[in-house]
Amino acid sequence: MTTSTPRAWWKTGVGLVLTGLMLFPVYWMINVSFTRDRDMRASPPHLIPTNGTLDGYRAVLDQQLPYLGTSFLVGLGTVVLTVALAAPAGYALAKLRPPGGPALSFVLLIAQMIPGIIMAMGFYAIYLTLGILNTLPGLILADTTLAVPFGVLIFTAFMSGIPDELLQAAVADGAGRLRTFWSVVLPVSRNSIVTVSLFAFLWSWSDFIFASTLAGGGDHQPITLGIYHYIGNNNQQWNAIMATAVVASIPAAALLILAQRYVSMGVTAGAVKD
């Protein structure tokens, strides 16, 4: 029989304290979403909304649903375009091994280091010329550029672990490269597809730089701009801001919970070779 040592309990206690500190902003966001405006500056602040209100959530239902709908469309479009571009590219780098493949992988790593504001300025000039500024397709395309480099690297790592014998068997049965990719590689790459899709959706869902730069003057704006509209020079509607943030966090949290198992396997795929 093994017994817990004091050191183990000490580590557990430190872990609980750190977890509480990291989750406290989430709790405070929920707390403020139920707090009346007149109680926002109470001293000491109310750790529990004693006179709670649902005004913030009413504002969400009255004003924020179009923004949420736009974010869903942008997120889904980003996921589809990211997987459509990144999966074939990852397959090519992992199995077809084209000339310059390692150099391309290095370029993809460098691309993820470019600040978003620099990319936004470049997209603004291009979109202004093409006439797609303040449009959903333009915003989807911009958000996809953030997700594709990451997606290609994840797909490459995962597909490198697919046995070559499996692909050779498909070729022996008469399947071409496209059929092998569609009927063999994609079905066994479920974990990586879920991982890339999740991160692509979360990046587009939480994007503010591209949204404010490329869609700030359009009729279809995502939820990040919907929250931003509550902040003015002389007034900040913190109750509505936090209520909107809570509602906007629910889809992301639900997706993370549902896809946690696939993400853990998809991210670590290819890290260890047999």
mmCIF file of N, CA and C in Angstrom, residues 160-247:
data_model
loop_
_atom_site.group_PDB
_atom_site.id
_atom_site.type_symbol
_atom_site.label_atom_id
_atom_site.label_comp_id
_atom_site.label_asym_id
_atom_site.label_seq_id
_atom_site.Cartn_x
_atom_site.Cartn_y
_atom_site.Cartn_z
ATOM 1 N N SER A 160 2.872 11.802 -41.642
ATOM 2 C CA SER A 160 4.169 11.137 -41.717
ATOM 3 C C SER A 160 4.140 9.801 -40.981
ATOM 4 N N GLY A 161 3.243 9.668 -40.021
ATOM 5 C CA GLY A 161 3.140 8.431 -39.271
ATOM 6 C C GLY A 161 2.250 7.381 -39.901
ATOM 7 N N ILE A 162 1.590 7.702 -41.001
ATOM 8 C CA ILE A 162 0.764 6.715 -41.699
ATOM 9 C C ILE A 162 1.684 5.716 -42.408
ATOM 10 N N PRO A 163 1.517 4.418 -42.191
ATOM 11 C CA PRO A 163 2.415 3.434 -42.824
ATOM 12 C C PRO A 163 2.392 3.534 -44.347
ATOM 13 N N ASP A 164 3.554 3.505 -44.950
ATOM 14 C CA ASP A 164 3.635 3.535 -46.408
ATOM 15 C C ASP A 164 2.985 2.303 -47.031
ATOM 16 N N GLU A 165 2.989 1.189 -46.280
ATOM 17 C CA GLU A 165 2.365 -0.032 -46.797
ATOM 18 C C GLU A 165 0.881 0.158 -47.050
ATOM 19 N N LEU A 166 0.237 0.986 -46.229
ATOM 20 C CA LEU A 166 -1.188 1.248 -46.417
ATOM 21 C C LEU A 166 -1.443 1.973 -47.730
ATOM 22 N N LEU A 167 -0.595 2.925 -48.030
ATOM 23 C CA LEU A 167 -0.738 3.676 -49.274
ATOM 24 C C LEU A 167 -0.371 2.811 -50.476
ATOM 25 N N GLN A 168 0.643 1.997 -50.316
ATOM 26 C CA GLN A 168 1.037 1.115 -51.406
ATOM 27 C C GLN A 168 -0.047 0.094 -51.723
ATOM 28 N N ALA A 169 -0.762 -0.353 -50.687
ATOM 29 C CA ALA A 169 -1.867 -1.287 -50.916
ATOM 30 C C ALA A 169 -2.978 -0.629 -51.720
ATOM 31 N N ALA A 170 -3.239 0.661 -51.434
ATOM 32 C CA ALA A 170 -4.259 1.382 -52.193
ATOM 33 C C ALA A 170 -3.837 1.550 -53.648
ATOM 34 N N VAL A 171 -2.568 1.841 -53.868
ATOM 35 C CA VAL A 171 -2.067 1.982 -55.236
ATOM 36 C C VAL A 171 -2.156 0.648 -55.970
ATOM 37 N N ALA A 172 -1.840 -0.438 -55.263
ATOM 38 C CA ALA A 172 -1.924 -1.766 -55.879
ATOM 39 C C ALA A 172 -3.349 -2.117 -56.282
ATOM 40 N N ASP A 173 -4.319 -1.569 -55.568
ATOM 41 C CA ASP A 173 -5.728 -1.802 -55.904
ATOM 42 C C ASP A 173 -6.219 -0.887 -57.013
ATOM 43 N N GLY A 174 -5.343 -0.064 -57.548
ATOM 44 C CA GLY A 174 -5.703 0.790 -58.677
ATOM 45 C C GLY A 174 -6.057 2.216 -58.320
ATOM 46 N N ALA A 175 -5.863 2.612 -57.063
ATOM 47 C CA ALA A 175 -6.193 3.974 -56.658
ATOM 48 C C ALA A 175 -5.068 4.929 -57.045
ATOM 49 N N GLY A 176 -5.435 6.076 -57.577
ATOM 50 C CA GLY A 176 -4.451 7.108 -57.876
ATOM 51 C C GLY A 176 -4.139 7.913 -56.632
ATOM 52 N N ARG A 177 -3.303 8.936 -56.797
ATOM 53 C CA ARG A 177 -2.917 9.741 -55.644
ATOM 54 C C ARG A 177 -4.108 10.457 -55.019
ATOM 55 N N LEU A 178 -4.983 11.020 -55.853
ATOM 56 C CA LEU A 178 -6.149 11.735 -55.331
ATOM 57 C C LEU A 178 -7.089 10.783 -54.609
ATOM 58 N N ARG A 179 -7.338 9.602 -55.227
ATOM 59 C CA ARG A 179 -8.228 8.632 -54.582
ATOM 60 C C ARG A 179 -7.613 8.094 -53.290
ATOM 61 N N THR A 180 -6.313 7.873 -53.282
ATOM 62 C CA THR A 180 -5.640 7.415 -52.069
ATOM 63 C C THR A 180 -5.757 8.452 -50.962
ATOM 64 N N PHE A 181 -5.563 9.716 -51.333
ATOM 65 C CA PHE A 181 -5.681 10.783 -50.337
ATOM 66 C C PHE A 181 -7.095 10.858 -49.781
ATOM 67 N N TRP A 182 -8.098 10.789 -50.664
ATOM 68 C CA TRP A 182 -9.486 10.975 -50.242
ATOM 69 C C TRP A 182 -10.032 9.762 -49.486
ATOM 70 N N SER A 183 -9.705 8.557 -49.954
ATOM 71 C CA SER A 183 -10.329 7.357 -49.398
ATOM 72 C C SER A 183 -9.500 6.674 -48.323
ATOM 73 N N VAL A 184 -8.208 6.967 -48.256
ATOM 74 C CA VAL A 184 -7.351 6.283 -47.287
ATOM 75 C C VAL A 184 -6.768 7.256 -46.271
ATOM 76 N N VAL A 185 -6.133 8.320 -46.756
ATOM 77 C CA VAL A 185 -5.414 9.221 -45.858
ATOM 78 C C VAL A 185 -6.362 10.026 -44.984
ATOM 79 N N LEU A 186 -7.370 10.634 -45.582
ATOM 80 C CA LEU A 186 -8.281 11.465 -44.788
ATOM 81 C C LEU A 186 -9.032 10.684 -43.720
ATOM 82 N N PRO A 187 -9.577 9.503 -44.019
ATOM 83 C CA PRO A 187 -10.287 8.769 -42.951
ATOM 84 C C PRO A 187 -9.419 8.432 -41.744
ATOM 85 N N VAL A 188 -8.144 8.135 -41.962
ATOM 86 C CA VAL A 188 -7.290 7.797 -40.819
ATOM 87 C C VAL A 188 -6.680 9.044 -40.172
ATOM 88 N N SER A 189 -6.959 10.207 -40.734
ATOM 89 C CA SER A 189 -6.419 11.463 -40.194
ATOM 90 C C SER A 189 -7.472 12.231 -39.417
ATOM 91 N N ARG A 190 -8.427 11.521 -38.860
ATOM 92 C CA ARG A 190 -9.533 12.190 -38.160
ATOM 93 C C ARG A 190 -9.041 13.075 -37.026
ATOM 94 N N ASN A 191 -8.093 12.590 -36.230
ATOM 95 C CA ASN A 191 -7.621 13.366 -35.086
ATOM 96 C C ASN A 191 -6.989 14.684 -35.526
ATOM 97 N N SER A 192 -6.185 14.630 -36.576
ATOM 98 C CA SER A 192 -5.546 15.861 -37.046
ATOM 99 C C SER A 192 -6.565 16.804 -37.672
ATOM 100 N N ILE A 193 -7.567 16.261 -38.340
ATOM 101 C CA ILE A 193 -8.605 17.115 -38.928
ATOM 102 C C ILE A 193 -9.373 17.851 -37.836
ATOM 103 N N VAL A 194 -9.723 17.134 -36.775
ATOM 104 C CA VAL A 194 -10.431 17.764 -35.660
ATOM 105 C C VAL A 194 -9.560 18.830 -35.002
ATOM 106 N N THR A 195 -8.282 18.523 -34.833
ATOM 107 C CA THR A 195 -7.371 19.477 -34.196
ATOM 108 C C THR A 195 -7.248 20.757 -35.012
ATOM 109 N N VAL A 196 -6.984 20.616 -36.297
ATOM 110 C CA VAL A 196 -6.829 21.790 -37.155
ATOM 111 C C VAL A 196 -8.146 22.573 -37.239
ATOM 112 N N SER A 197 -9.251 21.862 -37.357
ATOM 113 C CA SER A 197 -10.556 22.528 -37.441
ATOM 114 C C SER A 197 -10.851 23.317 -36.177
ATOM 115 N N LEU A 198 -10.539 22.726 -35.029
ATOM 116 C CA LEU A 198 -10.809 23.404 -33.767
ATOM 117 C C LEU A 198 -9.991 24.683 -33.640
ATOM 118 N N PHE A 199 -8.698 24.592 -33.903
ATOM 119 C CA PHE A 199 -7.860 25.779 -33.766
ATOM 120 C C PHE A 199 -8.213 26.832 -34.808
ATOM 121 N N ALA A 200 -8.559 26.414 -36.014
ATOM 122 C CA ALA A 200 -8.965 27.383 -37.035
ATOM 123 C C ALA A 200 -10.234 28.118 -36.608
ATOM 124 N N PHE A 201 -11.190 27.378 -36.053
ATOM 125 C CA PHE A 201 -12.434 28.004 -35.604
ATOM 126 C C PHE A 201 -12.170 28.966 -34.451
ATOM 127 N N LEU A 202 -11.349 28.543 -33.488
ATOM 128 C CA LEU A 202 -11.084 29.398 -32.325
ATOM 129 C C LEU A 202 -10.333 30.657 -32.724
ATOM 130 N N TRP A 203 -9.392 30.528 -33.653
ATOM 131 C CA TRP A 203 -8.658 31.721 -34.110
ATOM 132 C C TRP A 203 -9.595 32.711 -34.785
ATOM 133 N N SER A 204 -10.459 32.229 -35.648
ATOM 134 C CA SER A 204 -11.387 33.133 -36.327
ATOM 135 C C SER A 204 -12.429 33.674 -35.353
ATOM 136 N N TRP A 205 -12.844 32.859 -34.401
ATOM 137 C CA TRP A 205 -13.866 33.282 -33.435
ATOM 138 C C TRP A 205 -13.360 34.409 -32.538
ATOM 139 N N SER A 206 -12.079 34.362 -32.180
ATOM 140 C CA SER A 206 -11.518 35.349 -31.252
ATOM 141 C C SER A 206 -10.772 36.480 -31.958
ATOM 142 N N ASP A 207 -10.747 36.471 -33.287
ATOM 143 C CA ASP A 207 -9.980 37.484 -34.017
ATOM 144 C C ASP A 207 -10.582 38.871 -33.844
ATOM 145 N N PHE A 208 -9.724 39.832 -33.571
ATOM 146 C CA PHE A 208 -10.159 41.227 -33.486
ATOM 147 C C PHE A 208 -9.409 42.113 -34.474
ATOM 148 N N ILE A 209 -8.137 41.826 -34.688
ATOM 149 C CA ILE A 209 -7.316 42.686 -35.562
ATOM 150 C C ILE A 209 -7.854 42.680 -36.985
ATOM 151 N N PHE A 210 -8.020 41.487 -37.577
ATOM 152 C CA PHE A 210 -8.542 41.419 -38.933
ATOM 153 C C PHE A 210 -9.972 41.947 -39.003
ATOM 154 N N ALA A 211 -10.781 41.634 -37.987
ATOM 155 C CA ALA A 211 -12.181 42.060 -37.990
ATOM 156 C C ALA A 211 -12.293 43.582 -37.983
ATOM 157 N N SER A 212 -11.531 44.237 -37.105
ATOM 158 C CA SER A 212 -11.625 45.694 -37.008
ATOM 159 C C SER A 212 -11.009 46.381 -38.216
ATOM 160 N N THR A 213 -10.003 45.766 -38.830
ATOM 161 C CA THR A 213 -9.323 46.387 -39.969
ATOM 162 C C THR A 213 -10.037 46.123 -41.286
ATOM 163 N N LEU A 214 -10.536 44.910 -41.472
ATOM 164 C CA LEU A 214 -11.070 44.495 -42.762
ATOM 165 C C LEU A 214 -12.588 44.448 -42.811
ATOM 166 N N ALA A 215 -13.269 44.485 -41.662
ATOM 167 C CA ALA A 215 -14.728 44.390 -41.662
ATOM 168 C C ALA A 215 -15.383 45.403 -40.742
ATOM 169 N N GLY A 216 -14.592 46.357 -40.236
ATOM 170 C CA GLY A 216 -15.129 47.322 -39.283
ATOM 171 C C GLY A 216 -16.191 48.241 -39.846
ATOM 172 N N GLY A 217 -16.196 48.436 -41.164
ATOM 173 C CA GLY A 217 -17.180 49.324 -41.760
ATOM 174 C C GLY A 217 -18.272 48.611 -42.518
ATOM 175 N N GLY A 218 -18.329 47.286 -42.386
ATOM 176 C CA GLY A 218 -19.323 46.521 -43.132
ATOM 177 C C GLY A 218 -20.582 46.249 -42.339
ATOM 178 N N ASP A 219 -21.559 45.651 -43.010
ATOM 179 C CA ASP A 219 -22.825 45.312 -42.358
ATOM 180 C C ASP A 219 -22.736 44.017 -41.563
ATOM 181 N N HIS A 220 -21.763 43.176 -41.877
ATOM 182 C CA HIS A 220 -21.617 41.889 -41.194
ATOM 183 C C HIS A 220 -20.323 41.912 -40.390
ATOM 184 N N GLN A 221 -20.473 42.022 -39.075
ATOM 185 C CA GLN A 221 -19.317 42.104 -38.192
ATOM 186 C C GLN A 221 -19.368 40.974 -37.172
ATOM 187 N N PRO A 222 -18.204 40.430 -36.782
ATOM 188 C CA PRO A 222 -18.176 39.322 -35.822
ATOM 189 C C PRO A 222 -18.410 39.796 -34.390
ATOM 190 N N ILE A 223 -18.471 38.834 -33.484
ATOM 191 C CA ILE A 223 -18.833 39.134 -32.100
ATOM 192 C C ILE A 223 -17.770 39.965 -31.401
ATOM 193 N N THR A 224 -16.518 39.870 -31.807
ATOM 194 C CA THR A 224 -15.484 40.682 -31.171
ATOM 195 C C THR A 224 -15.755 42.174 -31.370
ATOM 196 N N LEU A 225 -16.263 42.538 -32.538
ATOM 197 C CA LEU A 225 -16.631 43.933 -32.769
ATOM 198 C C LEU A 225 -17.928 44.267 -32.063
ATOM 199 N N GLY A 226 -18.815 43.288 -31.924
ATOM 200 C CA GLY A 226 -20.046 43.516 -31.171
ATOM 201 C C GLY A 226 -19.749 43.892 -29.733
ATOM 202 N N ILE A 227 -18.777 43.231 -29.126
ATOM 203 C CA ILE A 227 -18.369 43.580 -27.761
ATOM 204 C C ILE A 227 -17.719 44.955 -27.735
ATOM 205 N N TYR A 228 -16.911 45.235 -28.739
ATOM 206 C CA TYR A 228 -16.176 46.501 -28.776
ATOM 207 C C TYR A 228 -17.117 47.696 -28.882
ATOM 208 N N HIS A 229 -18.272 47.495 -29.501
ATOM 209 C CA HIS A 229 -19.212 48.606 -29.660
ATOM 210 C C HIS A 229 -19.787 49.075 -28.332
ATOM 211 N N TYR A 230 -19.677 48.274 -27.285
ATOM 212 C CA TYR A 230 -20.171 48.689 -25.970
ATOM 213 C C TYR A 230 -19.203 49.629 -25.253
ATOM 214 N N ILE A 231 -18.011 49.791 -25.813
ATOM 215 C CA ILE A 231 -17.002 50.626 -25.167
ATOM 216 C C ILE A 231 -16.947 51.971 -25.867
ATOM 217 N N GLY A 232 -17.248 53.026 -25.131
ATOM 218 C CA GLY A 232 -17.215 54.377 -25.686
ATOM 219 C C GLY A 232 -16.227 55.249 -24.942
ATOM 220 N N ASN A 233 -16.119 56.493 -25.359
ATOM 221 C CA ASN A 233 -15.179 57.418 -24.717
ATOM 222 C C ASN A 233 -15.582 57.745 -23.290
ATOM 223 N N ASN A 234 -16.885 57.849 -23.064
ATOM 224 C CA ASN A 234 -17.370 58.270 -21.750
ATOM 225 C C ASN A 234 -18.226 57.217 -21.066
ATOM 226 N N ASN A 235 -18.408 56.077 -21.687
ATOM 227 C CA ASN A 235 -19.286 55.068 -21.101
ATOM 228 C C ASN A 235 -18.835 53.679 -21.503
ATOM 229 N N GLN A 236 -18.751 52.818 -20.533
ATOM 230 C CA GLN A 236 -18.437 51.410 -20.778
ATOM 231 C C GLN A 236 -19.532 50.563 -20.137
ATOM 232 N N GLN A 237 -20.266 49.845 -20.951
ATOM 233 C CA GLN A 237 -21.367 49.029 -20.453
ATOM 234 C C GLN A 237 -20.809 47.657 -20.034
ATOM 235 N N TRP A 238 -20.194 47.636 -18.843
ATOM 236 C CA TRP A 238 -19.504 46.433 -18.427
ATOM 237 C C TRP A 238 -20.443 45.262 -18.227
ATOM 238 N N ASN A 239 -21.639 45.532 -17.800
ATOM 239 C CA ASN A 239 -22.611 44.453 -17.616
ATOM 240 C C ASN A 239 -22.884 43.746 -18.939
ATOM 241 N N ALA A 240 -23.154 44.511 -19.976
ATOM 242 C CA ALA A 240 -23.429 43.932 -21.289
ATOM 243 C C ALA A 240 -22.164 43.343 -21.905
ATOM 244 N N ILE A 241 -21.015 43.987 -21.672
ATOM 245 C CA ILE A 241 -19.755 43.470 -22.211
ATOM 246 C C ILE A 241 -19.474 42.077 -21.666
ATOM 247 N N MET A 242 -19.583 41.927 -20.352
ATOM 248 C CA MET A 242 -19.275 40.640 -19.736
ATOM 249 C C MET A 242 -20.318 39.586 -20.076
ATOM 250 N N ALA A 243 -21.580 39.979 -20.189
ATOM 251 C CA ALA A 243 -22.606 39.016 -20.573
ATOM 252 C C ALA A 243 -22.361 38.508 -21.997
ATOM 253 N N THR A 244 -21.996 39.414 -22.886
ATOM 254 C CA THR A 244 -21.674 38.998 -24.255
ATOM 255 C C THR A 244 -20.451 38.098 -24.281
ATOM 256 N N ALA A 245 -19.452 38.426 -23.461
ATOM 257 C CA ALA A 245 -18.246 37.600 -23.400
ATOM 258 C C ALA A 245 -18.568 36.200 -22.888
ATOM 259 N N VAL A 246 -19.462 36.103 -21.907
ATOM 260 C CA VAL A 246 -19.850 34.788 -21.391
ATOM 261 C C VAL A 246 -20.528 33.969 -22.477
ATOM 262 N N VAL A 247 -21.481 34.585 -23.173
ATOM 263 C CA VAL A 247 -22.192 33.873 -24.238
ATOM 264 C C VAL A 247 -21.236 33.480 -25.358
#
